[in-house]
CSV table of C-alpha atoms in Angstrom, one decimal:
chain,number,residue,atom,x,y,z
A,1,MET,CA,-15.4,-0.2,-39.0
A,2,ALA,CA,-12.2,0.1,-41.1
A,3,LEU,CA,-11.3,3.2,-39.2
A,4,LYS,CA,-11.8,1.5,-35.9
A,5,THR,CA,-9.6,-1.5,-37.1
A,6,SER,CA,-6.9,0.9,-38.2
A,7,VAL,CA,-6.9,2.7,-34.9
A,8,GLN,CA,-6.7,-0.7,-33.0
A,9,LYS,CA,-3.8,-1.8,-35.2
A,10,ARG,CA,-1.9,1.5,-34.6
A,11,GLY,CA,-2.6,1.1,-30.8
A,12,ALA,CA,-1.3,-2.5,-30.8
A,13,LEU,CA,1.8,-1.5,-32.8
A,14,LYS,CA,2.4,1.4,-30.4
A,15,PHE,CA,2.0,-1.0,-27.4
A,16,ILE,CA,4.4,-3.5,-28.9
A,17,ALA,CA,7.0,-0.7,-29.6
A,18,THR,CA,6.6,0.7,-26.1
A,19,SER,CA,7.0,-2.8,-24.6
A,20,CYS,CA,10.1,-3.5,-26.7
A,21,LEU,CA,11.6,-0.2,-25.7
A,22,PHE,CA,10.9,-0.9,-22.0
A,23,ALA,CA,12.4,-4.3,-22.3
A,24,THR,CA,15.5,-2.9,-24.0
A,25,ASN,CA,15.9,-0.2,-21.4
A,26,LEU,CA,15.4,-2.8,-18.6
A,27,ILE,CA,18.1,-5.0,-20.1
A,28,ALA,CA,20.4,-2.0,-20.4
A,29,ILE,CA,19.8,-0.9,-16.8
A,30,GLN,CA,20.5,-4.5,-15.6
A,31,THR,CA,23.6,-4.7,-17.7
A,32,TYR,CA,24.8,-1.3,-16.6
A,33,SER,CA,24.3,-2.1,-12.9
A,34,GLN,CA,26.2,-5.4,-13.3
A,35,THR,CA,29.1,-3.9,-15.2
A,36,ALA,CA,29.3,-0.5,-13.4
A,37,TRP,CA,29.5,-1.9,-9.8
A,38,PRO,CA,32.0,-1.7,-8.3
A,39,THR,CA,33.9,1.2,-9.8
A,40,LYS,CA,35.6,2.2,-6.5
A,41,PRO,CA,36.7,0.6,-3.3
A,42,VAL,CA,34.1,-1.1,-1.1
A,43,LYS,CA,34.1,-0.8,2.7
A,44,ILE,CA,33.3,-3.7,5.0
A,45,ILE,CA,32.4,-2.2,8.4
A,46,VAL,CA,33.4,-4.3,11.4
A,47,PRO,CA,31.4,-3.0,14.4
A,48,PHE,CA,34.1,-4.1,16.9
A,49,ALA,CA,37.8,-3.4,17.6
A,50,PRO,CA,40.5,-5.3,15.7
A,51,GLY,CA,41.5,-8.7,16.8
A,52,GLY,CA,38.2,-10.4,17.4
A,53,THR,CA,36.4,-13.1,15.3
A,54,THR,CA,34.3,-10.5,13.5
A,55,ASP,CA,37.4,-8.7,12.4
A,56,LEU,CA,39.2,-12.0,11.5
A,57,LEU,CA,36.3,-13.1,9.3
A,58,ALA,CA,36.0,-9.7,7.5
A,59,ARG,CA,39.8,-9.7,6.8
A,60,ALA,CA,39.5,-13.3,5.5
A,61,MET,CA,36.7,-12.3,3.1
A,62,ALA,CA,38.0,-8.9,1.9
A,63,PRO,CA,40.8,-10.2,-0.3
A,64,GLU,CA,38.6,-12.9,-1.8
A,65,LEU,CA,36.0,-10.4,-2.8
A,66,SER,CA,38.7,-8.0,-4.1
A,67,LYS,CA,39.9,-10.8,-6.4
A,68,ALA,CA,36.4,-11.6,-7.5
A,69,PHE,CA,35.3,-8.0,-8.4
A,70,GLY,CA,38.7,-6.4,-9.3
A,71,GLN,CA,38.2,-3.7,-6.7
A,72,THR,CA,39.7,-3.2,-3.2
A,73,PHE,CA,37.4,-4.3,-0.3
A,74,ILE,CA,38.6,-2.3,2.8
A,75,VAL,CA,37.9,-3.4,6.3
A,76,GLU,CA,37.1,-0.5,8.7
A,77,ASN,CA,36.6,-1.0,12.4
A,78,LYS,CA,33.9,1.1,14.0
A,79,ALA,CA,33.3,-0.1,17.5
A,80,GLY,CA,30.9,0.8,20.3
A,81,ALA,CA,27.6,0.0,22.0
A,82,GLY,CA,27.8,-3.8,21.5
A,83,GLY,CA,28.2,-3.3,17.7
A,84,ASN,CA,25.4,-0.8,17.4
A,85,VAL,CA,27.6,2.1,16.4
A,86,GLY,CA,29.1,0.4,13.4
A,87,ALA,CA,25.8,-1.3,12.4
A,88,ASP,CA,24.0,2.0,12.5
A,89,ALA,CA,26.6,3.7,10.3
A,90,VAL,CA,25.9,1.0,7.7
A,91,ALA,CA,22.2,1.3,8.1
A,92,LYS,CA,22.4,5.0,7.3
A,93,SER,CA,24.8,4.7,4.4
A,94,PRO,CA,23.8,5.0,0.8
A,95,ALA,CA,22.3,1.8,-0.6
A,96,ASP,CA,24.7,1.6,-3.5
A,97,GLY,CA,26.8,-1.5,-2.6
A,98,TYR,CA,29.8,0.5,-1.4
A,99,THR,CA,29.3,0.0,2.3
A,100,LEU,CA,28.7,-3.4,3.8
A,101,LEU,CA,28.5,-4.7,7.3
A,102,MET,CA,30.0,-7.8,8.9
A,103,GLY,CA,27.0,-8.3,11.2
A,104,THR,CA,26.9,-10.6,14.1
A,105,VAL,CA,24.4,-12.5,16.3
A,106,GLY,CA,24.8,-9.5,18.6
A,107,THR,CA,23.9,-6.7,16.1
A,108,HIS,CA,21.2,-8.7,14.4
A,109,GLY,CA,19.9,-11.2,17.0
A,110,ILE,CA,20.5,-10.0,20.5
A,111,ASN,CA,20.7,-6.2,20.8
A,112,VAL,CA,17.1,-5.6,19.8
A,113,ALA,CA,16.0,-7.4,23.0
A,114,LEU,CA,18.7,-6.1,25.2
A,115,TYR,CA,18.6,-2.3,24.5
A,116,ASP,CA,15.6,-0.2,25.3
A,117,LYS,CA,16.3,2.0,22.3
A,118,MET,CA,17.9,0.9,19.1
A,119,PRO,CA,19.3,3.3,16.5
A,120,PHE,CA,18.3,0.9,13.7
A,121,ASP,CA,15.9,-1.9,12.9
A,122,PRO,CA,17.9,-5.1,12.3
A,123,VAL,CA,15.3,-6.3,9.8
A,124,LYS,CA,13.9,-3.3,8.0
A,125,ASP,CA,17.2,-1.3,7.7
A,126,PHE,CA,19.3,-4.0,6.1
A,127,ALA,CA,19.5,-6.3,3.1
A,128,PRO,CA,20.9,-9.6,4.2
A,129,ILE,CA,23.6,-11.0,1.9
A,130,THR,CA,24.9,-14.3,3.3
A,131,LEU,CA,26.0,-16.1,6.5
A,132,VAL,CA,29.8,-16.1,6.5
A,133,ALA,CA,30.3,-18.5,9.5
A,134,GLY,CA,28.9,-20.0,12.6
A,135,VAL,CA,31.2,-20.6,15.6
A,136,PRO,CA,30.8,-21.9,19.2
A,137,ASN,CA,32.0,-19.7,22.0
A,138,VAL,CA,34.5,-21.1,24.5
A,139,MET,CA,34.7,-20.5,28.3
A,140,VAL,CA,38.3,-19.6,29.0
A,141,MET,CA,40.2,-18.5,32.1
A,142,ASN,CA,43.5,-16.9,32.5
A,143,ALA,CA,45.7,-20.0,32.8
A,144,ASP,CA,47.8,-18.7,35.7
A,145,LYS,CA,44.7,-17.7,37.6
A,146,ALA,CA,43.0,-21.0,37.0
A,147,LYS,CA,46.1,-22.8,38.3
A,148,ALA,CA,46.4,-20.6,41.3
A,149,LEU,CA,42.7,-21.2,42.2
A,150,ASN,CA,42.9,-24.9,41.4
A,151,ILE,CA,40.1,-24.5,38.8
A,152,ASN,CA,40.4,-27.4,36.3
A,153,SER,CA,36.8,-27.7,35.2
A,154,VAL,CA,33.4,-26.0,35.0
A,155,ALA,CA,32.4,-27.7,38.2
A,156,ASP,CA,35.5,-26.3,40.0
A,157,PHE,CA,34.7,-22.9,38.6
A,158,ILE,CA,31.1,-22.9,39.8
A,159,LYS,CA,32.1,-24.1,43.2
A,160,TYR,CA,34.7,-21.3,43.6
A,161,ALA,CA,32.4,-18.6,42.2
A,162,LYS,CA,29.6,-19.6,44.5
A,163,SER,CA,31.9,-19.5,47.5
A,164,ASN,CA,33.4,-16.1,46.4
A,165,PRO,CA,30.6,-14.1,44.8
A,166,GLY,CA,31.9,-11.0,42.9
A,167,LYS,CA,35.5,-12.0,43.1
A,168,LEU,CA,35.9,-13.1,39.5
A,169,ASN,CA,35.9,-10.6,36.7
A,170,MET,CA,34.1,-11.5,33.4
A,171,ALA,CA,35.3,-9.8,30.2
A,172,SER,CA,33.2,-9.5,27.1
A,173,SER,CA,33.4,-7.9,23.7
A,174,GLY,CA,30.6,-5.5,24.5
A,175,ASN,CA,27.1,-5.3,25.8
A,176,GLY,CA,24.7,-7.5,23.9
A,177,THR,CA,27.3,-9.6,22.1
A,178,SER,CA,27.0,-13.4,22.2
A,179,ILE,CA,30.1,-13.4,24.4
A,180,HIS,CA,28.3,-11.2,27.0
A,181,LEU,CA,25.0,-13.2,26.7
A,182,ALA,CA,26.7,-16.6,27.0
A,183,GLY,CA,28.2,-15.3,30.3
A,184,GLU,CA,24.9,-13.9,31.5
A,185,LEU,CA,23.2,-17.2,30.7
A,186,PHE,CA,25.9,-19.1,32.5
A,187,LYS,CA,25.5,-16.9,35.6
A,188,SER,CA,21.8,-17.3,35.6
A,189,MET,CA,21.8,-21.1,35.1
A,190,SER,CA,24.7,-21.8,37.5
A,191,GLY,CA,23.6,-19.4,40.2
A,192,THR,CA,26.9,-17.5,40.2
A,193,TYR,CA,27.8,-13.8,40.3
A,194,LEU,CA,30.6,-12.6,38.1
A,195,VAL,CA,31.5,-8.9,37.6
A,196,HIS,CA,30.9,-8.0,34.0
A,197,PHE,CA,33.4,-5.7,32.2
A,198,PRO,CA,32.3,-4.9,28.6
A,199,TYR,CA,35.1,-3.9,26.1
A,200,ARG,CA,34.9,-2.5,22.5
A,201,GLY,CA,35.7,-5.8,21.0
A,202,SER,CA,37.0,-9.3,21.7
A,203,GLY,CA,40.6,-8.2,20.9
A,204,PRO,CA,41.2,-5.8,23.7
A,205,ALA,CA,39.2,-8.0,26.1
A,206,LEU,CA,41.4,-11.0,25.3
A,207,LEU,CA,44.5,-8.8,25.9
A,208,ASP,CA,43.4,-8.1,29.4
A,209,LEU,CA,42.4,-11.7,30.0
A,210,VAL,CA,45.8,-12.9,29.0
A,211,GLY,CA,47.4,-10.1,31.0
A,212,GLY,CA,45.5,-11.2,34.1
A,213,THR,CA,43.3,-8.1,34.6
A,214,MET,CA,40.3,-10.3,33.7
A,215,ASP,CA,39.6,-13.8,35.0
A,216,VAL,CA,37.1,-15.4,32.6
A,217,MET,CA,35.5,-14.9,29.2
A,218,PHE,CA,33.1,-16.7,26.9
A,219,ASP,CA,34.9,-15.8,23.8
A,220,ASN,CA,34.3,-16.8,20.1
A,221,LEU,CA,36.5,-19.9,19.5
A,222,PRO,CA,38.5,-18.5,16.5
A,223,SER,CA,39.9,-15.5,18.4
A,224,ALA,CA,40.6,-17.5,21.6
A,225,LEU,CA,42.1,-20.6,20.0
A,226,PRO,CA,45.7,-19.2,19.4
A,227,GLN,CA,45.9,-18.3,23.1
A,228,ILE,CA,44.5,-21.6,24.2
A,229,LYS,CA,47.1,-23.4,22.1
A,230,ALA,CA,49.8,-21.2,23.5
A,231,GLY,CA,48.9,-22.2,27.0
A,232,LYS,CA,48.0,-18.6,28.1
A,233,LEU,CA,44.3,-19.4,28.4
A,234,LYS,CA,42.6,-22.5,29.9
A,235,ALA,CA,39.6,-23.8,28.0
A,236,LEU,CA,37.0,-25.1,30.4
A,237,ALA,CA,34.1,-25.8,28.0
A,238,VAL,CA,32.5,-24.8,24.7
A,239,THR,CA,29.1,-23.1,24.8
A,240,SER,CA,27.6,-25.0,21.9
A,241,ALA,CA,25.3,-28.1,22.1
A,242,GLN,CA,28.1,-30.3,20.6
A,243,ARG,CA,31.8,-30.4,21.1
A,244,SER,CA,34.1,-28.6,18.7
A,245,ALA,CA,36.2,-30.6,16.2
A,246,VAL,CA,39.2,-28.4,16.9
A,247,LEU,CA,38.9,-28.9,20.7
A,248,PRO,CA,37.5,-32.5,20.9
A,249,ASP,CA,38.7,-33.0,24.4
A,250,VAL,CA,37.0,-29.9,25.7
A,251,PRO,CA,33.4,-30.7,27.0
A,252,THR,CA,30.3,-28.6,26.5
A,253,ILE,CA,29.1,-26.5,29.3
A,254,GLU,CA,26.0,-28.7,29.5
A,255,GLU,CA,28.2,-31.7,30.0
A,256,ALA,CA,30.8,-30.2,32.3
A,257,GLY,CA,28.6,-28.0,34.4
A,258,LYS,CA,25.4,-30.2,34.3
A,259,LEU,CA,23.5,-27.2,32.9
A,260,LYS,CA,20.9,-28.8,30.8
A,261,GLY,CA,20.0,-27.1,27.5
A,262,PHE,CA,22.9,-24.6,27.6
A,263,ASP,CA,23.6,-23.4,24.1
A,264,ALA,CA,25.0,-20.0,23.2
A,265,SER,CA,26.7,-20.1,19.8
A,266,SER,CA,27.7,-17.2,17.5
A,267,TRP,CA,27.3,-16.3,13.8
A,268,PHE,CA,28.6,-13.7,11.5
A,269,GLY,CA,27.3,-12.5,8.1
A,270,LEU,CA,27.5,-9.8,5.4
A,271,LEU,CA,24.7,-7.3,5.1
A,272,ALA,CA,24.0,-4.1,3.1
A,273,PRO,CA,21.8,-1.1,3.7
A,274,ALA,CA,18.1,-1.7,2.9
A,275,GLY,CA,17.4,-0.8,-0.7
A,276,THR,CA,20.7,-2.0,-2.1
A,277,PRO,CA,20.0,-3.3,-5.7
A,278,PRO,CA,19.2,-7.0,-5.6
A,279,ASP,CA,21.7,-7.8,-8.4
A,280,ILE,CA,24.5,-6.3,-6.3
A,281,VAL,CA,23.4,-8.3,-3.3
A,282,ASN,CA,23.1,-11.5,-5.3
A,283,ARG,CA,26.6,-11.0,-6.9
A,284,ILE,CA,28.2,-10.5,-3.5
A,285,GLN,CA,26.4,-13.6,-2.2
A,286,GLN,CA,27.5,-15.7,-5.1
A,287,GLU,CA,31.2,-14.7,-4.9
A,288,SER,CA,31.1,-15.0,-1.1
A,289,ALA,CA,29.7,-18.5,-1.4
A,290,LYS,CA,32.4,-19.4,-3.9
A,291,ALA,CA,35.1,-18.2,-1.6
A,292,LEU,CA,33.7,-19.9,1.5
A,293,ASN,CA,33.5,-23.2,-0.5
A,294,SER,CA,37.1,-22.9,-1.8
A,295,ALA,CA,39.6,-25.3,-0.2
A,296,ALA,CA,41.9,-22.5,1.1
A,297,VAL,CA,39.2,-20.5,2.9
A,298,LYS,CA,37.2,-23.5,4.0
A,299,GLU,CA,40.3,-25.2,5.6
A,300,LYS,CA,41.4,-21.9,7.2
A,301,LEU,CA,38.0,-21.3,8.9
A,302,LEU,CA,37.5,-24.9,10.0
A,303,ALA,CA,41.0,-24.9,11.5
A,304,GLN,CA,39.9,-21.9,13.6
A,305,GLY,CA,36.8,-23.6,14.8
A,306,ALA,CA,34.4,-21.7,12.4
A,307,ILE,CA,31.9,-23.4,10.2
A,308,PRO,CA,31.7,-21.7,6.7
A,309,GLY,CA,28.3,-20.4,5.5
A,310,GLY,CA,27.3,-19.1,2.1
A,311,ASN,CA,23.5,-19.4,2.2
A,312,SER,CA,21.2,-17.3,0.0
A,313,PRO,CA,20.0,-13.8,1.0
A,314,GLN,CA,16.5,-15.2,1.5
A,315,ASP,CA,17.7,-18.0,3.8
A,316,PHE,CA,19.9,-15.6,5.8
A,317,SER,CA,16.9,-13.3,6.2
A,318,LYS,CA,14.8,-16.1,7.6
A,319,MET,CA,17.7,-17.1,9.9
A,320,ILE,CA,18.0,-13.6,11.3
A,321,SER,CA,14.2,-13.5,12.1
A,322,ALA,CA,14.5,-16.8,13.9
A,323,GLU,CA,17.6,-15.7,15.9
A,324,ILE,CA,15.8,-12.5,17.1
A,325,LYS,CA,13.0,-14.7,18.6
A,326,LYS,CA,15.5,-17.1,20.1
A,327,TRP,CA,17.7,-14.6,21.8
A,328,ALA,CA,14.8,-12.6,23.1
A,329,GLN,CA,14.0,-15.6,25.2
A,330,VAL,CA,17.7,-16.0,26.3
A,331,VAL,CA,17.8,-12.3,27.3
A,332,LYS,CA,14.6,-12.7,29.3
A,333,VAL,CA,15.7,-15.9,31.1
A,334,SER,CA,19.2,-14.6,31.8
A,335,GLY,CA,18.0,-11.3,33.1
A,336,ALA,CA,20.8,-9.5,31.2
A,337,LYS,CA,20.9,-5.7,31.2
A,338,VAL,CA,23.0,-3.2,29.4
A,339,ASP,CA,25.6,-1.9,31.9
């Protein structure tokens, strides 16, 4: 009996010692991961060309994260296939926190329903970090073209488009983007036919719209706003369910075009490759939320028509799942196809 008790005691002491060692190692690992990252520059991949809202938001966040972590956060544009090229590059990057994605409603809400074959899974291949901002889109025309055609409202636009099918060119930031889908939904609900020209981002599409090569676009409000204020673009309506605070006199498409239930807003958020350590994801989320809630960043985004985010990785993940279901219905109703 004494021998048995002695063996039991030695076993218990060995278990306690092993447990303490495991706990010590776990704390050391956690401490190391928190102090060791980042030890080199971090890339934020923007899956569109420079100049669009995705690019603007990434460049607004990069210096804030650089200050927070003491390392440079570099914005890299990798455009193509409605954002799929850049998003796929991030999905296949090492899950070490050094490559992030400024994802969009296109890359993580729309494309999976629009493309027959996707190079990545928007849910399984990513670790959501946080929503950066939500923005309405705005239906804009080249101001000179609108004046020449005497189009002053959505009703005027629909009337002209129906009388002249195929004579108006619609620019977008790429197949599958919210800019594209907003236009497709408008075409479907208004019974009009516009010729779609997809670009590799909102920036180059806007250049051609301002230059007169394109006629209309359903652009993200932050990127279109400077040209609206400069008088180069005419804002006919916003695509959200409510009017925008920065363009209070511009009606919604539902109001102006009598298209009941029309709502096609955009969002943008940070994501990492699946498998990225949770402590890194949480640290980026926490610092992003601080930046988005700071007076300077918040005022800047609101002035551009964007609503700052900052939610938790868990809430952002739930949002993405809900958006995939929502946009699958929009794609089905609109009949949108990849050109």
